[in-house]
XYZ file of C-alpha atoms in Angstrom:
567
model
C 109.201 114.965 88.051
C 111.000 111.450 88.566
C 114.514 111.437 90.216
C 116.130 110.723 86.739
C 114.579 114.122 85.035
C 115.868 115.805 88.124
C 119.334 114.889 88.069
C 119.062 115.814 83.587
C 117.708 119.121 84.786
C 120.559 119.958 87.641
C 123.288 118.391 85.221
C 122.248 121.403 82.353
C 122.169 124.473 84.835
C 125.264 122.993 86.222
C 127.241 123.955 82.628
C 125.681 127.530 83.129
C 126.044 128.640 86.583
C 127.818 128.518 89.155
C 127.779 129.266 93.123
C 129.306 132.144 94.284
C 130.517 132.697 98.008
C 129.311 136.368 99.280
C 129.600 137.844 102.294
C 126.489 138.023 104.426
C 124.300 141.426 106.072
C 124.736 142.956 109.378
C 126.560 141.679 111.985
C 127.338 139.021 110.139
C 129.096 140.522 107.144
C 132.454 138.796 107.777
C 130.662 135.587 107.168
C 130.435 133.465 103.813
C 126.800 132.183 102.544
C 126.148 130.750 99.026
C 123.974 132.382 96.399
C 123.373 129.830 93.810
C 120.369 129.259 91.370
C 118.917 132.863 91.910
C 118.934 132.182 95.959
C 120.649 132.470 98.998
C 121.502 128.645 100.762
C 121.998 130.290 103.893
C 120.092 133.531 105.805
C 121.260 136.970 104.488
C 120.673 138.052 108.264
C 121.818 135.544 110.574
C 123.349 132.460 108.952
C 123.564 130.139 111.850
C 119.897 130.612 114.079
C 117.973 128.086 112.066
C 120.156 125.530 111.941
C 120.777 126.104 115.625
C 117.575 125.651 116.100
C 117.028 122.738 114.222
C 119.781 120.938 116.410
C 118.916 122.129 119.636
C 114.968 120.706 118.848
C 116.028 117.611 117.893
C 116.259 114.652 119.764
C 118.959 112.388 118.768
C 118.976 108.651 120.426
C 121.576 106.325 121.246
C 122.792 103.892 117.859
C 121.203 106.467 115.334
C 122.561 107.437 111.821
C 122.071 111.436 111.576
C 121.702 111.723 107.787
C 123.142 115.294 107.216
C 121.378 116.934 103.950
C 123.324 119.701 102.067
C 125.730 120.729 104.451
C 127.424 122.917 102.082
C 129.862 124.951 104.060
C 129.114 122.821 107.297
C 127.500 125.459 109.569
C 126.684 123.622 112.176
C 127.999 120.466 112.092
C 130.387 121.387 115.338
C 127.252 121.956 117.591
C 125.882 118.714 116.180
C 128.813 116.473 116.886
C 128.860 117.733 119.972
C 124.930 116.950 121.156
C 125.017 113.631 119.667
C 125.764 110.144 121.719
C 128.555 108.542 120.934
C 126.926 105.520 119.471
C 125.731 107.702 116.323
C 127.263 107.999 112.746
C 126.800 111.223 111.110
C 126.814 110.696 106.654
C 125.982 113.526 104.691
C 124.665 113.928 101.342
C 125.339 116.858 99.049
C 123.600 116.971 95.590
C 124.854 118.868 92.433
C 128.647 119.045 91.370
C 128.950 122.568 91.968
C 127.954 122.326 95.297
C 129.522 118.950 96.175
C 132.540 120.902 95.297
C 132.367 123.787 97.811
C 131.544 121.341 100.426
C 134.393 118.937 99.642
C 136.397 122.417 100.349
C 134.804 123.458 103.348
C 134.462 120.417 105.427
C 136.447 120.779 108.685
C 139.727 118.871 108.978
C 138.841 117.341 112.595
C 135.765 115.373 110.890
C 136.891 114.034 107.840
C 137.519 110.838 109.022
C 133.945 110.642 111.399
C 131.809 111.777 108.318
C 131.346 110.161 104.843
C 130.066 112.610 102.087
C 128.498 111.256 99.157
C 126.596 112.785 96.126
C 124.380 111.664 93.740
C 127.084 109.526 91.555
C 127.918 106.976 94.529
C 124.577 106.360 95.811
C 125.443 102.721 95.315
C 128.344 102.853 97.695
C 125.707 104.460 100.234
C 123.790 101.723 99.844
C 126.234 99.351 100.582
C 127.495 101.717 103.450
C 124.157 101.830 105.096
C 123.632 98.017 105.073
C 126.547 97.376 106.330
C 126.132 99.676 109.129
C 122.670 98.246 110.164
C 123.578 94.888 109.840
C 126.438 95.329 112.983
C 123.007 95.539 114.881
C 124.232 98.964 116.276
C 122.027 100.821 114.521
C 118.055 100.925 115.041
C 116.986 104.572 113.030
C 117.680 106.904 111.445
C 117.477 110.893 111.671
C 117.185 113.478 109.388
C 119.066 117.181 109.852
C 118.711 119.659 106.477
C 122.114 122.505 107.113
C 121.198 124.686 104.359
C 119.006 125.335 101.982
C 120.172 123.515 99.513
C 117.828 120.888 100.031
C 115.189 122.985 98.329
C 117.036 123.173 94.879
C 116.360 118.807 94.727
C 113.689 118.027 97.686
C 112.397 115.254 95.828
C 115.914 113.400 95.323
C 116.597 113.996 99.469
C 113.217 112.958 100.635
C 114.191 109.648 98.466
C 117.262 109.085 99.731
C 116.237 109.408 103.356
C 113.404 107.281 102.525
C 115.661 104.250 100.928
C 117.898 104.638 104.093
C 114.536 104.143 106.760
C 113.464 102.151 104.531
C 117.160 99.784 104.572
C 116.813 100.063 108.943
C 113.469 99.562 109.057
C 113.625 96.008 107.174
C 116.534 94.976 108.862
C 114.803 95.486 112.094
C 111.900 94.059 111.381
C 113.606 91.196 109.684
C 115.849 90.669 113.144
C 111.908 90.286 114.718
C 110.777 87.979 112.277
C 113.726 85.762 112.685
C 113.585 86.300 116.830
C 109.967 84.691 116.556
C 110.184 82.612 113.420
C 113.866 81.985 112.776
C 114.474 78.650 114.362
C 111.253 77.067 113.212
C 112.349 77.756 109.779
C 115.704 76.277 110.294
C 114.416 73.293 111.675
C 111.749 72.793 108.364
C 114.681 73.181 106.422
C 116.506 70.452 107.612
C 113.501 68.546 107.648
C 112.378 68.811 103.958
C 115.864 68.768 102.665
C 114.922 64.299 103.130
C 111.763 65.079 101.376
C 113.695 66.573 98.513
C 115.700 63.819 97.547
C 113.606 62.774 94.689
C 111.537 65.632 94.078
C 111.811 68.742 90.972
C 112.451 71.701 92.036
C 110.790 75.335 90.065
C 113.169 76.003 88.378
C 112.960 72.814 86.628
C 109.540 73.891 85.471
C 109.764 76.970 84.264
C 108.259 78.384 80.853
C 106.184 74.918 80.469
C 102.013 76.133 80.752
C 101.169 77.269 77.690
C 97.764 77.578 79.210
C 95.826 80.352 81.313
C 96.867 80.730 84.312
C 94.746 81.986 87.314
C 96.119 82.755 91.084
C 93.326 82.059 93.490
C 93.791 83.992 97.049
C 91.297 83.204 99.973
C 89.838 87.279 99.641
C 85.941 87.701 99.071
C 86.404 88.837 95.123
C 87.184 84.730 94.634
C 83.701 84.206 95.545
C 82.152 86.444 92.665
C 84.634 85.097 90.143
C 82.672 83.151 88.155
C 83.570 79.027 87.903
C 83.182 78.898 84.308
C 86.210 81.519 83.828
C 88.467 79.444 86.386
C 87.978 76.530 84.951
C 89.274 77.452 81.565
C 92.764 77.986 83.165
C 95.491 76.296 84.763
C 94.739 76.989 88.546
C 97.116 77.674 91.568
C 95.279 78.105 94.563
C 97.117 79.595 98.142
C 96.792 77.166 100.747
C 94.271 79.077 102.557
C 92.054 78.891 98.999
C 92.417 75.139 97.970
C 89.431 73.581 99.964
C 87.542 75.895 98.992
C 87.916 75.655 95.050
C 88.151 71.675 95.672
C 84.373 72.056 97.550
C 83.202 73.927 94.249
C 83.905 71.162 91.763
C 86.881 73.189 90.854
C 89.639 71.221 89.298
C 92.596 72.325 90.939
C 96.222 71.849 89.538
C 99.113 73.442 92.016
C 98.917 74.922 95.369
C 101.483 76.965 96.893
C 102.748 76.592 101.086
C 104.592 78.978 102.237
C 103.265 79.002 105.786
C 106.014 77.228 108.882
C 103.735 77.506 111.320
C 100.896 74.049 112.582
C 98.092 76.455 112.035
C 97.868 75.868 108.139
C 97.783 72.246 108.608
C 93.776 72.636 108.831
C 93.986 74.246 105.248
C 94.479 70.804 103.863
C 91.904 68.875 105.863
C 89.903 66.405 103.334
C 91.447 67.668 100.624
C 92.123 64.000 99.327
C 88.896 63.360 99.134
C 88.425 65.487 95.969
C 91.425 64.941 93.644
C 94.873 63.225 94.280
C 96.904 64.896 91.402
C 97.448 68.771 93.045
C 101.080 69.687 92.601
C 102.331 71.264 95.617
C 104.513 74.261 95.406
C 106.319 74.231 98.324
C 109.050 76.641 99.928
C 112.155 74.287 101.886
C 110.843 76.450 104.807
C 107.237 75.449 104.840
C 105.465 72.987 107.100
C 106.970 69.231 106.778
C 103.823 67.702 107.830
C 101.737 69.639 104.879
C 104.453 68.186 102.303
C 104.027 64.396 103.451
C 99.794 65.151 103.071
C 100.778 65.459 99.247
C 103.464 63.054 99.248
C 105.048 62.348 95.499
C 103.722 65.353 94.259
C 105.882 68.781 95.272
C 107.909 71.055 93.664
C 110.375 73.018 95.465
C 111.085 76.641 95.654
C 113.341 78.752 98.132
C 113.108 82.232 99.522
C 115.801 83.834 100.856
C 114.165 84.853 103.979
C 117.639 86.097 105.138
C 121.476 86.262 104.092
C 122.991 83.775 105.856
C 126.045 81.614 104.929
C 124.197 78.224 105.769
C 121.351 79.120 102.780
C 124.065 80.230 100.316
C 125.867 76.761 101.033
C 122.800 75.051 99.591
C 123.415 76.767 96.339
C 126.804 76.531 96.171
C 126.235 72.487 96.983
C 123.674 72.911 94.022
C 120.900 71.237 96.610
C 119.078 74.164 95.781
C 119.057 75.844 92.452
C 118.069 79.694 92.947
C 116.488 81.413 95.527
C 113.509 83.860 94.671
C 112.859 87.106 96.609
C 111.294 86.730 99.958
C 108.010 88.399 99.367
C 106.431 87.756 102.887
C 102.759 86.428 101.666
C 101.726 83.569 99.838
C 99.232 85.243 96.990
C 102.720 87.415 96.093
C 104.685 83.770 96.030
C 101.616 82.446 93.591
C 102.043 85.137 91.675
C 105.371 85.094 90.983
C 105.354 81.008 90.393
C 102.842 81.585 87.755
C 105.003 83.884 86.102
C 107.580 81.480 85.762
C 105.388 78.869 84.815
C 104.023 80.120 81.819
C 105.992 79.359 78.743
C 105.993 82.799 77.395
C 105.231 86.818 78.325
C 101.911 86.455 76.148
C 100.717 84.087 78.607
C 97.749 85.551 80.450
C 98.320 85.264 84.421
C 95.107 86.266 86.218
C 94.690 86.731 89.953
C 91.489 87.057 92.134
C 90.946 86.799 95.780
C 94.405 88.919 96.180
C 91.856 91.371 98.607
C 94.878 92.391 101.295
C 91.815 93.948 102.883
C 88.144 92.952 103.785
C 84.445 94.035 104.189
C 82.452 94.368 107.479
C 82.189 91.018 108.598
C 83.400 88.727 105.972
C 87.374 88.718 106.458
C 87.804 85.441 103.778
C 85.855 83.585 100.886
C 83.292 81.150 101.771
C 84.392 77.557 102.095
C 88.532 78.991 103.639
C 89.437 77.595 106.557
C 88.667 80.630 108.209
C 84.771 81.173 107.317
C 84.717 77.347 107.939
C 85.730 78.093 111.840
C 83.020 81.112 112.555
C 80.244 78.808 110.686
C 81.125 75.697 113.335
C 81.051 78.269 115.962
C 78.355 80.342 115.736
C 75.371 81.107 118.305
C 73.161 83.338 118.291
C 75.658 86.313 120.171
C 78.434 84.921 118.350
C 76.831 85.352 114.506
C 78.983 83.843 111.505
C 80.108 87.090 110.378
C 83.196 88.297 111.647
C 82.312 92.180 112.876
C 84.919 92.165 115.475
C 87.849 91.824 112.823
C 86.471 95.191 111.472
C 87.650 96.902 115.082
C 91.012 95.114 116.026
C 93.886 96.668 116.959
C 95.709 98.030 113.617
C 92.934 97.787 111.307
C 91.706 101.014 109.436
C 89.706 102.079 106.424
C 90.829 102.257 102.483
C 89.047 102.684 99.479
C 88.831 99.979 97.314
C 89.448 99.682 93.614
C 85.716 100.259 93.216
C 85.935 102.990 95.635
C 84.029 101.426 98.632
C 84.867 101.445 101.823
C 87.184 97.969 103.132
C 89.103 97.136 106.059
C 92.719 96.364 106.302
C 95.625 96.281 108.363
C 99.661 97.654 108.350
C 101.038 94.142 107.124
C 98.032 93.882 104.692
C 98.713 97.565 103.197
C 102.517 96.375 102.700
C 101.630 93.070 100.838
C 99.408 95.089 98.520
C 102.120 97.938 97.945
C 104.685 94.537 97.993
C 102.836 93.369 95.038
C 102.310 96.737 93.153
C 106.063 97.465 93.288
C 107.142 93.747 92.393
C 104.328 92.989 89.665
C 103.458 96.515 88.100
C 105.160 96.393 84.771
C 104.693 92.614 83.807
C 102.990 91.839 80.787
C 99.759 90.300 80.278
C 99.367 89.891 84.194
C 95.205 91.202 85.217
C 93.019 91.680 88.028
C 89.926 90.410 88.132
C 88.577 90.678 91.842
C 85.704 92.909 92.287
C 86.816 93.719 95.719
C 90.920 94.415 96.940
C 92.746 96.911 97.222
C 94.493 98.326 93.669
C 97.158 96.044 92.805
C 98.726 99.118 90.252
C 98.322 95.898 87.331
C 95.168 96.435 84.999
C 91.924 95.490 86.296
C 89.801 94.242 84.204
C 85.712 93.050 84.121
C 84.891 89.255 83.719
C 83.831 90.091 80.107
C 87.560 91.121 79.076
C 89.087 88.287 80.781
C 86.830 86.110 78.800
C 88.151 87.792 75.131
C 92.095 87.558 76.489
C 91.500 83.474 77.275
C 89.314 83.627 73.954
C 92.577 85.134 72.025
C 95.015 83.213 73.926
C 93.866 79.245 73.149
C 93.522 80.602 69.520
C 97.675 81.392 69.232
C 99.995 78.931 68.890
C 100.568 78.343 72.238
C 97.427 76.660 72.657
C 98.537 73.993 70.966
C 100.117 72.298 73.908
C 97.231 70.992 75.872
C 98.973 69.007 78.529
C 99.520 70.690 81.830
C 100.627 68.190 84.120
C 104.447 69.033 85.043
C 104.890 67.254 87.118
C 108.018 64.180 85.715
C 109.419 61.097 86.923
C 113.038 61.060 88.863
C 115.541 62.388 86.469
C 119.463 62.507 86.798
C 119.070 65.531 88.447
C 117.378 64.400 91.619
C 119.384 61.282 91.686
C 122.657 63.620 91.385
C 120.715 65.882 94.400
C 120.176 62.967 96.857
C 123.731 62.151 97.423
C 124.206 66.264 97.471
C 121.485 65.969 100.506
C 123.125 63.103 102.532
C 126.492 64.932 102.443
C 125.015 67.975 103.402
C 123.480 66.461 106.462
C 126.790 64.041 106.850
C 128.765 67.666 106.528
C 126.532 69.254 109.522
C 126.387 66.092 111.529
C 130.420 66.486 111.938
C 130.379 70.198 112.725
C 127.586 70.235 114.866
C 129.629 67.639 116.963
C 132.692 69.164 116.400
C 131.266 72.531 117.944
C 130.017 70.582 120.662
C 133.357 69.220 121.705
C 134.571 72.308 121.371
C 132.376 73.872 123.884
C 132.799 71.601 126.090
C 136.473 70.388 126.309
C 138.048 73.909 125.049
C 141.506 73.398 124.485
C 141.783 69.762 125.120
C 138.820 68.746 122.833
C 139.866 65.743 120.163
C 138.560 67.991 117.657
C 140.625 71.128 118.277
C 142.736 72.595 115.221
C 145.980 73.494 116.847
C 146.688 75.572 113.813
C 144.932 78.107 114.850
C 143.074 79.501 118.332
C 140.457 77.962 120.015
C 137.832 81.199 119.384
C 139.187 81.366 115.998
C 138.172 78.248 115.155
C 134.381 78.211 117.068
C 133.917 81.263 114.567
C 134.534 79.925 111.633
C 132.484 76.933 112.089
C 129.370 79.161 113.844
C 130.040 81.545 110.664
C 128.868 79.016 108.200
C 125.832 77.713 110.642
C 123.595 80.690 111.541
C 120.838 78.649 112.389
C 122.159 77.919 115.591
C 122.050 81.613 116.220
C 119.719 83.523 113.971
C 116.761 83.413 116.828
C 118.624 85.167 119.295
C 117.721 88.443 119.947
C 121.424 89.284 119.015
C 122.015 86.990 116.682
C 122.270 89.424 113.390
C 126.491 88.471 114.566
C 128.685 85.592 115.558
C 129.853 85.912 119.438
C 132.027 84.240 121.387
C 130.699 85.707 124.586
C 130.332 82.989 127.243
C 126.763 83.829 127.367
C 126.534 83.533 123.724
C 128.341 79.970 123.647
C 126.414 78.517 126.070
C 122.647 79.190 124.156
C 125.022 77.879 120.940
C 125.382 74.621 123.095
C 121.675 74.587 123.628
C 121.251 74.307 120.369
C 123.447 72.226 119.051
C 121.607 68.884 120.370
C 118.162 70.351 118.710
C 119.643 70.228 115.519
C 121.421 67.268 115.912
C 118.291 65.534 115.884
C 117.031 67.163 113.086
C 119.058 65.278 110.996
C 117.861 61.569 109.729
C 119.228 58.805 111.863
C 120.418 56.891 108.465
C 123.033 59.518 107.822
């Protein structure tokens, strides 16, 4: 039963019945429980030992949020309060009305301002509550206590909820490492391709334009038993780590996407011009400069929004960049999505092969990737070609495939493929066709039916567009964009240096705002300019520590010379 028919099922025995207080058994007869639903919420016999016990078993850790499920008439909450550090915030949620009631009743007076109750009609607002909590940095997990039985009557509404608010810390968390390792070298791309932008189209200036077949080639082991004849009869977007490889097949390749920041893909691109000179090149602003200039003339921009930061939602509001899309972590989910866009209607057929997110026994990629190109330089007689030792790393474990045989994958892998199966699983006409993968929860179909949808599809009228190159000449647009570009960086320039006076002159700097204090000021400039900070381990927040300053200053001159010398 979904969440939905849950709620329609509570909402009708709600206009029937409703909870009664009654005194409990024994030696606890002066004491109210709930009977509601043909049950009692609370034990008949001793209304306070289990959720005791829960309490007193659980360990709670500094900066957690103790998610509280049906407290009802709050047994408990006293002893919990008083167990947990400081540094926690308690929320509870209370499904159905009835009950919501009672416990809007029976909360105690001393904790109505420490504890926020919410019920299944503001679920939004918990959202937003939750987010906002994690994002102070304060908060690194969450914990789950159940104070009644109430949780029973809707388990799988409360397992949901609890999941969507792990799921909301767990993100942020790993978002905050991401950025730790990555954040800075992203920055610094960014302000580097914003010059190679100037005169370049951006996606979505190319949307709903292939009327064509469209394939999305990853670098698994199914792209090797997709057969050329079907590729070719489509309009082709490789991944990076894919291109040579189609290119080395005679296979006519028309976009690739980059994602990638880091110098390692550079080799992805080696001798590629050597086979064709017309590839488009889908690029993210946060992607490798260097791989950008290889395909110079030819790239079409796209943004993710790896993070929320002021500085990125500047470049929309400057109209330098024209939407962000979701950041979706791997490049076959960023191919996917582009080819989506691309195709000039829903009837479109968007196929995707080599989208493995797992691998066999020695063969981790396709044959002719970057990858299998590196073990086939390298191999000796006790170091064969095929990669067995990937099979036993750290992390990796065993799945079924689609076809039900036995792969390997990892954690991250696992996540792309569920990634993709949550973002992709109810758009039309988009197939599998690798033999091997995991299931991508879109159809999966045999070479044979792929061949009958391109069949049907170059019969419709759609067909009747044959040119695929979309790639245009400078238009008003990009002319308008350039001079949007050179004030950005003209903007940052006097900031940055403004900042840097700051720092270093305090109060008698040339650049000091008398109008309003001196940390005042440093904050709203450092407020709009996250990059500066977004690597440090505590950057989720502007600071005005001293310690915090001072790695600011650091930075300043790094990104200072990130900016053309012509500005």
């Amino acid at each position: 039963m979904t969440i939905s028919q849950t709620l329609a099922t509570n909402k009708s025995n709600e206009q029937t019945e409703k909870p009664l207080l009654v005194n409990a058994s024994g030696d606890f007869s002066n004491v109210k429980i709930v009977q509601y639903k043909n049950r009692f919420l609370y034990s008949k016999y001793n209304p306070f030992r289990t959720i005791f016990s829960v309490i007193q078993s659980t360990i709670f850790l500094e900066g957690s949020i103790i998610v509280v499920c049906a407290p009802c008439l709050w047994y408990g909450i006293a002893e919990l309060m008083q167990k947990i550090p400081k540094s926690c915030k308690i929320i509870a949620i209370q499904d159905d009305a009835e009950l919501f009631s009672i416990t809007q009743q029976w909360i105690p007076q001393e904790y109505t301002s420490e504890i926020k109750l919410y019920n299944t009609k503001n679920l939004l607002e918990l959202d937003n509550y939750i987010r906002s909590l994690v994002q102070t940095g304060m908060y690194k997990r969450a914990v789950r206590i159940d104070l009644s039985a109430g949780v029973q009557l809707n388990v799988q509404l409360y397992n949901a909820i609890f999941s969507g608010i792990q799921e909301i810390t767990n993100s942020f968390w790993m978002n905050r490492i991401t950025l730790v390792k990555m954040g800075r070298l992203f920055s610094k791309n960014i302000f580097q391709n914003l010059a190679l932008m100037e005169d370049a189209q951006q996606l979505s200036e190319v949307c709903n334009t292939i009327s064509k077949p469209i394939i999305v080639c990853g670098a698994g082991e199914s792209l090797d038993s997709t057969p050329k004849k079907l590729i070719e009869q489509c309009f082709v977007i490789a991944v990076d780590a894919a291109l040579i490889a189609l290119l080395k097949r005679n296979i006519h390749v028309d976009a690739v996407v980059s994602l990638e920041s880091q110098y390692v893909i550079q080799k992805a691109y080696i001798g590629v011009k050597e086979f064709q000179d017309d590839i488009i090149l889908f690029s993210d602003i946060a992607s490798r400069p260097s791989v950008i200039r290889s395909i110079k003339n030819r790239t079409i921009w796209f943004a993710s929004e790896y993070t929320q930061a002021e500085f990125l939602s500047n470049l929309k509001k400057s109209n330098i960049i024209d939407d962000f899309i979701q950041p979706l972590g791997s490049v076959g989910l960023a191919a996917t999505l582009i080819a989506i866009k691309l195709r000039k209607s829903q009837n479109v057929p968007v196929f995707v092969t080599g989208l493995d997110f797992s691998y066999s026994i020695g063969v981790t990629h396709a044959k002719g990737t970057p990858a299998h190109v590196a073990r086939l330089s390298t191999a000796q007689k006790l170091s064969p070609a095929e990669n067995y030792a990937a099979a036993f790393a750290p992390g990796v474990f065993s799945v079924k495939n689609k076809t039900k045989h036995i792969m390997m994958t990892s954690k991250s892998m696992k996540a792309y493929s569920e990634n993709f199966a949550a973002t992709f699983h109810d758009v039309n006409s988009l197939y599998d066709i690798g033999k091997t993968g995991l299931l991508l929860n879109i159809p999966f179909i045999t070479e044979a039916t792929a061949q009958e949808i391109i069949n049907a599809s170059c019969e419709s009228v759609y067909a009747n567009c044959p040119d695929t190159d979309i790639f245009n000449e400078i238009t008003a647009t990009t002319i308008s964009r350039k001079k949007k570009i050179a004030e950005f960086y003209r903007n940052e320039y006097e900031a940055l240096n403004t900042i840097k006076d700051l720092l270093i002159h305090g109060e008698n700097s040339r650049k000091r705002d008398c109008n309003m204090p001196l940390e005042a000021q440093l904050r709203n400039l450092l407020e709009q300019r996250e990059y500066l900070f977004l690597h440090f381990p505590d950057g989720y927040k502007v600071s005005t520590d001293i310690s915090f300053l001072k790695r600011v200053r650091a930075e300043i001159d790094f990104f200072l010379k990130q900016i053309p010398k012509h500005v």
